Amino acid sequence: MENRIKIVAISGSLRQKSSNTALMHAIIALAPDNMDFTVYGGLGDLPHFNPDIDVDDGPESVTELRTQLNESDAVLICTPEYGNGVPGVLKNALDWLVSSGEFMNKPTSVISASPTPLGGDKAHASILLTLNMINAKIVEGGTMMISHINLKLNKDGNITDSSTEQGLRSVLEGLAVACAN
């Protein structure tokens, strides 16, 4: 029997019709059967980071995020770029994790997707800096920038571009390998 891999999937967007959220769900649909995903949906519930309230158990929404990450084997993040950077809600979530250690050596894949030709390159670079600082284990071959995402997903959120699909399958394979090591 093959080992189950528990992955927390996080979209960096709160938008109802976010292409990054749709992409995250499309990636989950591509995943091998031994990958179990929990979609973290609490970004909008986290208070602004404030170390003064991060005492004892801290806010319940922060505890929930930390618990999901602690119980996972890996993390998949799909993020848009906003204002040439990581969306504030995603950066806020990461700020809550800087000193608590949930990402320590945790295999992590990051995908940025944008309707622009650059594929969210600035957000991608920025989030990798933060994840490296909190000692996430960025998966070799487990990152991807997708340009013109609006041309690669249909209105139902299905991937319509074969090279994008192939790249995403490769990201998932890299995540599985990192979890096995």
Backbone as CSV, one residue per row, in Angstrom:
resi,resn,N_x,N_y,N_z,CA_x,CA_y,CA_z,C_x,C_y,C_z
1,MET,0.849,-1.186,0.000,0.000,0.000,0.000,0.893,1.248,0.000
2,GLU,0.600,2.162,-0.912,1.444,3.357,-0.974,1.046,4.342,0.126
3,ASN,2.037,5.120,0.537,1.806,6.097,1.600,0.916,7.227,1.130
4,ARG,0.040,7.647,2.012,-0.818,8.801,1.760,-0.004,10.059,2.012
5,ILE,-0.192,11.067,1.195,0.484,12.350,1.371,-0.580,13.391,1.659
6,LYS,-0.478,14.036,2.824,-1.448,15.054,3.231,-0.895,16.438,2.880
7,ILE,-1.636,17.150,2.041,-1.181,18.445,1.535,-2.212,19.518,1.860
8,VAL,-1.727,20.628,2.401,-2.570,21.807,2.576,-2.403,22.659,1.323
9,ALA,-3.519,23.000,0.695,-3.514,23.847,-0.501,-4.046,25.224,-0.121
10,ILE,-3.293,26.252,-0.522,-3.644,27.624,-0.168,-3.678,28.473,-1.425
11,SER,-4.796,29.169,-1.627,-4.862,30.173,-2.685,-4.601,31.529,-2.043
12,GLY,-3.779,32.326,-2.690,-3.457,33.649,-2.173,-4.485,34.707,-2.509
13,SER,-5.629,34.298,-3.029,-6.661,35.258,-3.422,-7.947,35.023,-2.646
14,LEU,-8.615,36.111,-2.317,-9.937,36.020,-1.687,-11.067,36.153,-2.709
15,ARG,-10.718,36.512,-3.939,-11.750,36.715,-4.973,-12.546,35.441,-5.211
16,GLN,-13.847,35.597,-5.306,-14.740,34.464,-5.546,-14.378,33.728,-6.834
17,LYS,-14.080,34.469,-7.889,-13.784,33.858,-9.185,-12.303,33.976,-9.530
18,SER,-11.468,33.815,-8.544,-10.025,33.915,-8.723,-9.501,32.817,-9.646
19,SER,-8.685,33.208,-10.604,-8.066,32.203,-11.476,-7.068,31.350,-10.688
20,ASN,-6.444,31.902,-9.662,-5.514,31.115,-8.858,-6.237,30.083,-7.996
21,THR,-7.399,30.414,-7.498,-8.193,29.438,-6.758,-8.677,28.349,-7.706
22,ALA,-9.131,28.739,-8.886,-9.550,27.752,-9.892,-8.376,26.857,-10.276
23,LEU,-7.204,27.465,-10.445,-6.002,26.697,-10.774,-5.667,25.714,-9.653
24,MET,-5.753,26.156,-8.414,-5.479,25.279,-7.278,-6.387,24.049,-7.333
25,HIS,-7.667,24.266,-7.598,-8.607,23.140,-7.677,-8.305,22.247,-8.880
26,ALA,-7.864,22.840,-9.993,-7.496,22.049,-11.178,-6.268,21.188,-10.871
27,ILE,-5.323,21.722,-10.117,-4.134,20.955,-9.735,-4.536,19.792,-8.836
28,ILE,-5.416,20.041,-7.900,-5.898,18.978,-7.016,-6.535,17.861,-7.835
29,ALA,-7.285,18.238,-8.870,-7.924,17.233,-9.732,-6.897,16.413,-10.514
30,LEU,-5.727,16.987,-10.793,-4.669,16.278,-11.518,-3.857,15.343,-10.626
31,ALA,-3.955,15.525,-9.325,-3.070,14.836,-8.381,-3.296,13.325,-8.384
32,PRO,-2.213,12.593,-8.107,-2.344,11.138,-7.965,-3.253,10.786,-6.789
33,ASP,-3.763,9.581,-6.806,-4.721,9.141,-5.792,-4.161,9.118,-4.374
34,ASN,-2.837,9.037,-4.227,-2.275,8.964,-2.873,-2.092,10.338,-2.225
35,MET,-2.494,11.401,-2.931,-2.412,12.750,-2.367,-3.785,13.176,-1.857
36,ASP,-3.829,13.520,-0.575,-5.059,14.005,0.045,-4.882,15.495,0.328
37,PHE,-5.777,16.307,-0.207,-5.672,17.756,-0.069,-6.691,18.288,0.924
38,THR,-6.238,19.239,1.725,-7.113,20.057,2.542,-6.953,21.472,2.018
39,VAL,-8.050,22.062,1.574,-8.007,23.436,1.080,-8.176,24.367,2.270
40,TYR,-7.163,25.191,2.499,-7.253,26.161,3.585,-8.071,27.346,3.086
41,GLY,-9.153,27.621,3.762,-10.046,28.697,3.340,-10.151,29.845,4.323
42,GLY,-9.204,29.956,5.233,-9.331,30.950,6.288,-8.487,32.201,6.145
43,LEU,-7.928,32.461,4.966,-7.078,33.654,4.831,-7.794,34.927,5.265
44,GLY,-9.040,35.061,4.873,-9.790,36.268,5.188,-10.202,36.374,6.646
45,ASP,-10.058,35.285,7.404,-10.445,35.275,8.817,-9.299,35.624,9.760
46,LEU,-8.076,35.638,9.237,-6.919,35.915,10.085,-6.866,37.396,10.447
47,PRO,-6.622,37.700,11.714,-6.452,39.113,12.073,-5.128,39.620,11.506
48,HIS,-4.982,40.924,11.457,-3.691,41.486,11.062,-2.641,40.966,12.036
49,PHE,-1.475,40.608,11.495,-0.426,40.083,12.360,-0.046,41.101,13.423
50,ASN,-0.018,40.622,14.652,0.372,41.451,15.784,0.966,40.523,16.835
51,PRO,2.278,40.593,17.063,2.890,39.696,18.045,2.311,39.842,19.449
52,ASP,1.709,40.986,19.748,1.130,41.187,21.083,-0.070,40.277,21.334
53,ILE,-0.752,39.823,20.273,-1.897,38.923,20.485,-1.528,37.470,20.177
54,ASP,-0.271,37.230,19.811,0.202,35.873,19.537,0.809,35.281,20.799
55,VAL,-0.009,35.224,21.839,0.420,34.672,23.115,-0.487,33.507,23.484
56,ASP,0.004,32.626,24.331,-0.736,31.427,24.724,-1.205,30.711,23.469
57,ASP,-2.498,30.544,23.298,-3.012,29.875,22.108,-3.184,30.837,20.934
58,GLY,-3.219,32.133,21.191,-3.406,33.108,20.122,-4.819,33.058,19.575
59,PRO,-5.083,33.833,18.530,-6.414,33.839,17.930,-6.776,32.456,17.365
60,GLU,-8.034,32.087,17.481,-8.496,30.769,17.032,-8.207,30.539,15.551
61,SER,-8.371,31.572,14.712,-8.129,31.408,13.279,-6.658,31.107,12.997
62,VAL,-5.766,31.667,13.780,-4.333,31.399,13.625,-4.022,29.976,14.076
63,THR,-4.630,29.563,15.183,-4.446,28.193,15.676,-4.899,27.186,14.628
64,GLU,-6.012,27.458,13.974,-6.527,26.555,12.927,-5.541,26.433,11.770
65,LEU,-4.996,27.555,11.320,-3.993,27.527,10.246,-2.783,26.711,10.678
66,ARG,-2.274,26.983,11.848,-1.099,26.269,12.337,-1.370,24.774,12.475
67,THR,-2.549,24.415,12.958,-2.907,23.006,13.117,-2.942,22.307,11.758
68,GLN,-3.590,22.938,10.769,-3.642,22.321,9.440,-2.247,22.103,8.876
69,LEU,-1.383,23.088,9.055,-0.016,22.952,8.542,0.760,21.885,9.306
70,ASN,0.606,21.845,10.616,1.301,20.830,11.423,0.870,19.417,11.054
71,GLU,-0.383,19.246,10.675,-0.905,17.920,10.345,-0.642,17.518,8.898
72,SER,-0.020,18.400,8.127,0.229,18.095,6.715,1.660,17.630,6.491
73,ASP,1.833,16.945,5.363,3.167,16.531,4.939,3.800,17.572,4.024
74,ALA,2.953,18.378,3.384,3.440,19.325,2.376,2.432,20.450,2.194
75,VAL,2.872,21.481,1.451,2.023,22.643,1.188,2.103,22.986,-0.302
76,LEU,0.961,23.338,-0.862,0.866,23.842,-2.231,0.255,25.234,-2.155
77,ILE,0.956,26.223,-2.690,0.453,27.592,-2.695,0.289,28.050,-4.134
78,CYS,-0.891,28.574,-4.459,-1.152,29.208,-5.757,-1.475,30.667,-5.465
79,THR,-0.700,31.563,-6.049,-0.913,32.966,-5.719,-0.911,33.866,-6.935
80,PRO,-1.773,34.867,-6.909,-1.684,35.915,-7.917,-0.627,36.924,-7.492
81,GLU,-0.422,37.878,-8.345,0.422,39.022,-8.000,-0.501,40.216,-7.863
82,TYR,-0.293,40.993,-6.831,-1.108,42.184,-6.640,-0.184,43.333,-6.293
83,GLY,-0.238,44.407,-7.054,0.603,45.570,-6.794,2.086,45.215,-6.822
84,ASN,2.473,44.337,-7.749,3.861,43.883,-7.888,4.359,43.095,-6.684
85,GLY,3.462,42.430,-5.969,3.895,41.640,-4.823,2.892,40.566,-4.450
86,VAL,3.153,39.956,-3.309,2.272,38.935,-2.754,1.023,39.628,-2.224
87,PRO,-0.173,39.095,-2.493,-1.373,39.702,-1.913,-1.246,39.804,-0.390
88,GLY,-1.739,40.900,0.158,-1.607,41.175,1.582,-2.127,40.077,2.479
89,VAL,-3.232,39.434,2.111,-3.794,38.394,2.978,-2.873,37.182,3.068
90,LEU,-2.213,36.853,1.978,-1.282,35.725,1.996,-0.027,36.082,2.794
91,LYS,0.495,37.265,2.593,1.670,37.709,3.357,1.340,37.763,4.843
92,ASN,0.137,38.215,5.175,-0.295,38.248,6.569,-0.295,36.842,7.175
93,ALA,-0.805,35.862,6.421,-0.817,34.478,6.912,0.609,33.995,7.173
94,LEU,1.501,34.286,6.240,2.894,33.868,6.418,3.537,34.579,7.609
95,ASP,3.173,35.838,7.823,3.704,36.569,8.977,3.331,35.876,10.288
96,TRP,2.130,35.302,10.361,1.710,34.585,11.563,2.550,33.337,11.800
97,LEU,3.247,32.863,10.765,3.996,31.607,10.854,5.506,31.795,10.991
98,VAL,5.956,33.037,10.964,7.396,33.306,10.979,8.085,32.669,12.182
99,SER,7.533,32.822,13.358,8.229,32.356,14.557,7.684,31.054,15.127
100,SER,6.677,30.465,14.485,6.053,29.288,15.089,6.521,27.954,14.510
101,GLY,7.178,27.955,13.358,7.857,26.767,12.872,7.079,25.773,12.029
102,GLU,5.852,26.068,11.638,5.071,25.094,10.871,5.671,24.776,9.501
103,PHE,6.406,25.701,8.928,6.996,25.467,7.605,8.404,24.858,7.681
104,MET,8.939,24.686,8.868,10.297,24.178,9.031,10.460,22.850,8.293
105,ASN,11.276,22.861,7.247,11.577,21.670,6.424,10.332,21.038,5.800
106,LYS,9.253,21.793,5.677,8.013,21.280,5.084,8.116,21.410,3.564
107,PRO,8.018,20.298,2.812,8.031,20.400,1.347,6.922,21.343,0.878
108,THR,7.321,22.321,0.068,6.394,23.366,-0.357,6.565,23.647,-1.836
109,SER,5.441,23.697,-2.545,5.418,24.081,-3.953,4.676,25.393,-4.089
110,VAL,5.189,26.247,-4.972,4.600,27.569,-5.176,4.347,27.784,-6.660
111,ILE,3.126,28.170,-6.956,2.754,28.486,-8.329,2.147,29.875,-8.330
112,SER,2.645,30.723,-9.203,2.015,32.023,-9.390,1.415,32.029,-10.793
113,ALA,0.253,32.608,-10.895,-0.428,32.661,-12.182,-1.018,34.049,-12.359
114,SER,-0.889,34.549,-13.569,-1.322,35.915,-13.851,-1.795,36.014,-15.290
115,PRO,-2.718,36.926,-15.566,-3.120,37.150,-16.959,-2.046,37.911,-17.751
116,THR,-1.028,38.397,-17.060,0.039,39.157,-17.732,1.082,38.211,-18.334
117,PRO,1.932,38.734,-19.205,2.975,37.888,-19.790,4.060,37.455,-18.804
118,LEU,4.151,38.089,-17.630,5.220,37.781,-16.683,4.851,36.692,-15.676
119,GLY,3.600,36.287,-15.631,3.197,35.177,-14.772,3.313,35.427,-13.284
120,GLY,3.223,36.690,-12.872,3.308,36.988,-11.444,4.716,36.825,-10.903
121,ASP,5.703,37.156,-11.716,7.101,36.926,-11.346,7.526,37.646,-10.069
122,LYS,7.025,38.831,-9.830,7.432,39.571,-8.627,6.833,38.948,-7.365
123,ALA,5.577,38.552,-7.422,4.961,37.857,-6.291,5.672,36.534,-6.044
124,HIS,5.992,35.841,-7.129,6.670,34.552,-7.035,8.009,34.706,-6.310
125,ALA,8.803,35.667,-6.746,10.111,35.902,-6.118,9.951,36.312,-4.655
126,SER,8.975,37.151,-4.370,8.764,37.645,-3.016,8.338,36.526,-2.063
127,ILE,7.408,35.694,-2.494,6.938,34.627,-1.600,8.039,33.600,-1.363
128,LEU,8.874,33.356,-2.367,9.986,32.427,-2.171,10.981,32.969,-1.137
129,LEU,11.214,34.277,-1.147,12.079,34.887,-0.127,11.525,34.639,1.271
130,THR,10.228,34.868,1.429,9.600,34.676,2.745,9.632,33.206,3.150
131,LEU,9.291,32.317,2.233,9.277,30.888,2.559,10.669,30.373,2.889
132,ASN,11.659,30.843,2.181,13.034,30.445,2.502,13.434,30.950,3.887
133,MET,13.013,32.152,4.239,13.337,32.723,5.542,12.716,31.907,6.675
134,ILE,11.533,31.324,6.444,10.890,30.519,7.495,11.214,29.031,7.336
135,ASN,12.247,28.758,6.541,12.801,27.406,6.389,11.868,26.385,5.756
136,ALA,10.968,26.847,4.880,10.197,25.894,4.090,11.168,25.177,3.163
137,LYS,10.875,23.935,2.853,11.699,23.165,1.917,11.078,23.338,0.529
138,ILE,11.600,24.317,-0.227,11.057,24.570,-1.559,11.428,23.378,-2.438
139,VAL,10.426,22.747,-2.988,10.608,21.517,-3.750,11.359,21.802,-5.049
140,GLU,12.390,21.001,-5.306,13.110,21.116,-6.569,12.140,20.775,-7.702
141,GLY,12.019,21.680,-8.649,11.055,21.498,-9.735,9.617,21.718,-9.289
142,GLY,9.432,22.254,-8.103,8.098,22.403,-7.539,7.569,23.818,-7.568
143,THR,8.169,24.659,-8.398,7.653,26.013,-8.543,7.360,26.263,-10.015
144,MET,6.432,27.176,-10.252,6.030,27.441,-11.632,5.375,28.812,-11.700
145,MET,5.677,29.539,-12.758,4.992,30.798,-13.049,4.202,30.577,-14.335
146,ILE,2.929,30.920,-14.286,2.058,30.703,-15.442,1.569,32.054,-15.944
147,SER,1.997,32.406,-17.135,1.533,33.651,-17.750,0.231,33.389,-18.500
148,HIS,-0.491,34.443,-18.757,-1.745,34.363,-19.536,-2.672,33.261,-19.017
149,ILE,-2.824,33.191,-17.697,-3.645,32.131,-17.101,-5.074,32.155,-17.632
150,ASN,-5.555,33.333,-17.977,-6.921,33.449,-18.486,-7.102,32.718,-19.818
151,LEU,-6.011,32.419,-20.509,-6.075,31.676,-21.768,-5.809,30.186,-21.564
152,LYS,-5.487,29.781,-20.335,-5.103,28.394,-20.059,-6.083,27.643,-19.171
153,LEU,-7.089,28.360,-18.682,-8.182,27.750,-17.919,-9.488,28.135,-18.595
154,ASN,-10.402,27.192,-18.711,-11.703,27.562,-19.269,-12.616,28.088,-18.165
155,LYS,-13.824,28.466,-18.520,-14.735,29.080,-17.541,-15.127,28.123,-16.415
156,ASP,-14.956,26.821,-16.646,-15.243,25.827,-15.611,-14.030,25.517,-14.740
157,GLY,-12.900,26.195,-15.010,-11.699,25.985,-14.216,-10.850,24.805,-14.653
158,ASN,-11.105,24.291,-15.846,-10.315,23.182,-16.358,-9.128,23.709,-17.158
159,ILE,-8.000,23.038,-17.029,-6.793,23.430,-17.758,-6.982,23.062,-19.227
160,THR,-6.743,24.031,-20.095,-6.938,23.811,-21.534,-5.623,23.805,-22.304
161,ASP,-4.519,24.036,-21.629,-3.217,24.109,-22.272,-2.389,22.890,-21.851
162,SER,-2.005,22.055,-22.810,-1.328,20.795,-22.474,0.040,21.012,-21.836
163,SER,0.785,22.027,-22.252,2.103,22.230,-21.641,1.959,22.715,-20.192
164,THR,0.937,23.499,-19.909,0.673,23.917,-18.523,0.299,22.697,-17.688
165,GLU,-0.569,21.862,-18.224,-0.963,20.653,-17.498,0.247,19.763,-17.226
166,GLN,1.100,19.606,-18.212,2.293,18.778,-18.050,3.211,19.367,-16.969
167,GLY,3.383,20.686,-16.982,4.202,21.343,-15.966,3.637,21.155,-14.569
168,LEU,2.319,21.242,-14.439,1.678,21.076,-13.133,1.793,19.637,-12.633
169,ARG,1.696,18.676,-13.543,1.900,17.273,-13.147,3.328,17.067,-12.644
170,SER,4.262,17.732,-13.279,5.655,17.654,-12.856,5.845,18.262,-11.463
171,VAL,5.166,19.379,-11.192,5.212,19.995,-9.863,4.698,19.002,-8.818
172,LEU,3.594,18.336,-9.115,3.029,17.355,-8.183,3.981,16.181,-7.967
173,GLU,4.634,15.731,-9.035,5.614,14.648,-8.901,6.763,15.076,-7.996
174,GLY,7.236,16.313,-8.189,8.304,16.822,-7.339,7.892,16.887,-5.874
175,LEU,6.649,17.270,-5.632,6.132,17.334,-4.268,6.082,15.929,-3.654
176,ALA,5.657,14.946,-4.425,5.605,13.561,-3.937,7.004,13.050,-3.616
177,VAL,7.966,13.332,-4.476,9.338,12.894,-4.239,9.896,13.552,-2.970
178,ALA,9.635,14.848,-2.806,10.127,15.546,-1.615,9.523,14.986,-0.337
179,CYS,8.284,14.540,-0.412,7.628,13.967,0.771,8.163,12.573,1.084
180,ALA,8.638,11.880,0.069,9.172,10.525,0.268,10.572,10.546,0.859
181,ASN,11.271,11.666,0.694,12.659,11.763,1.190,12.727,12.276,2.611
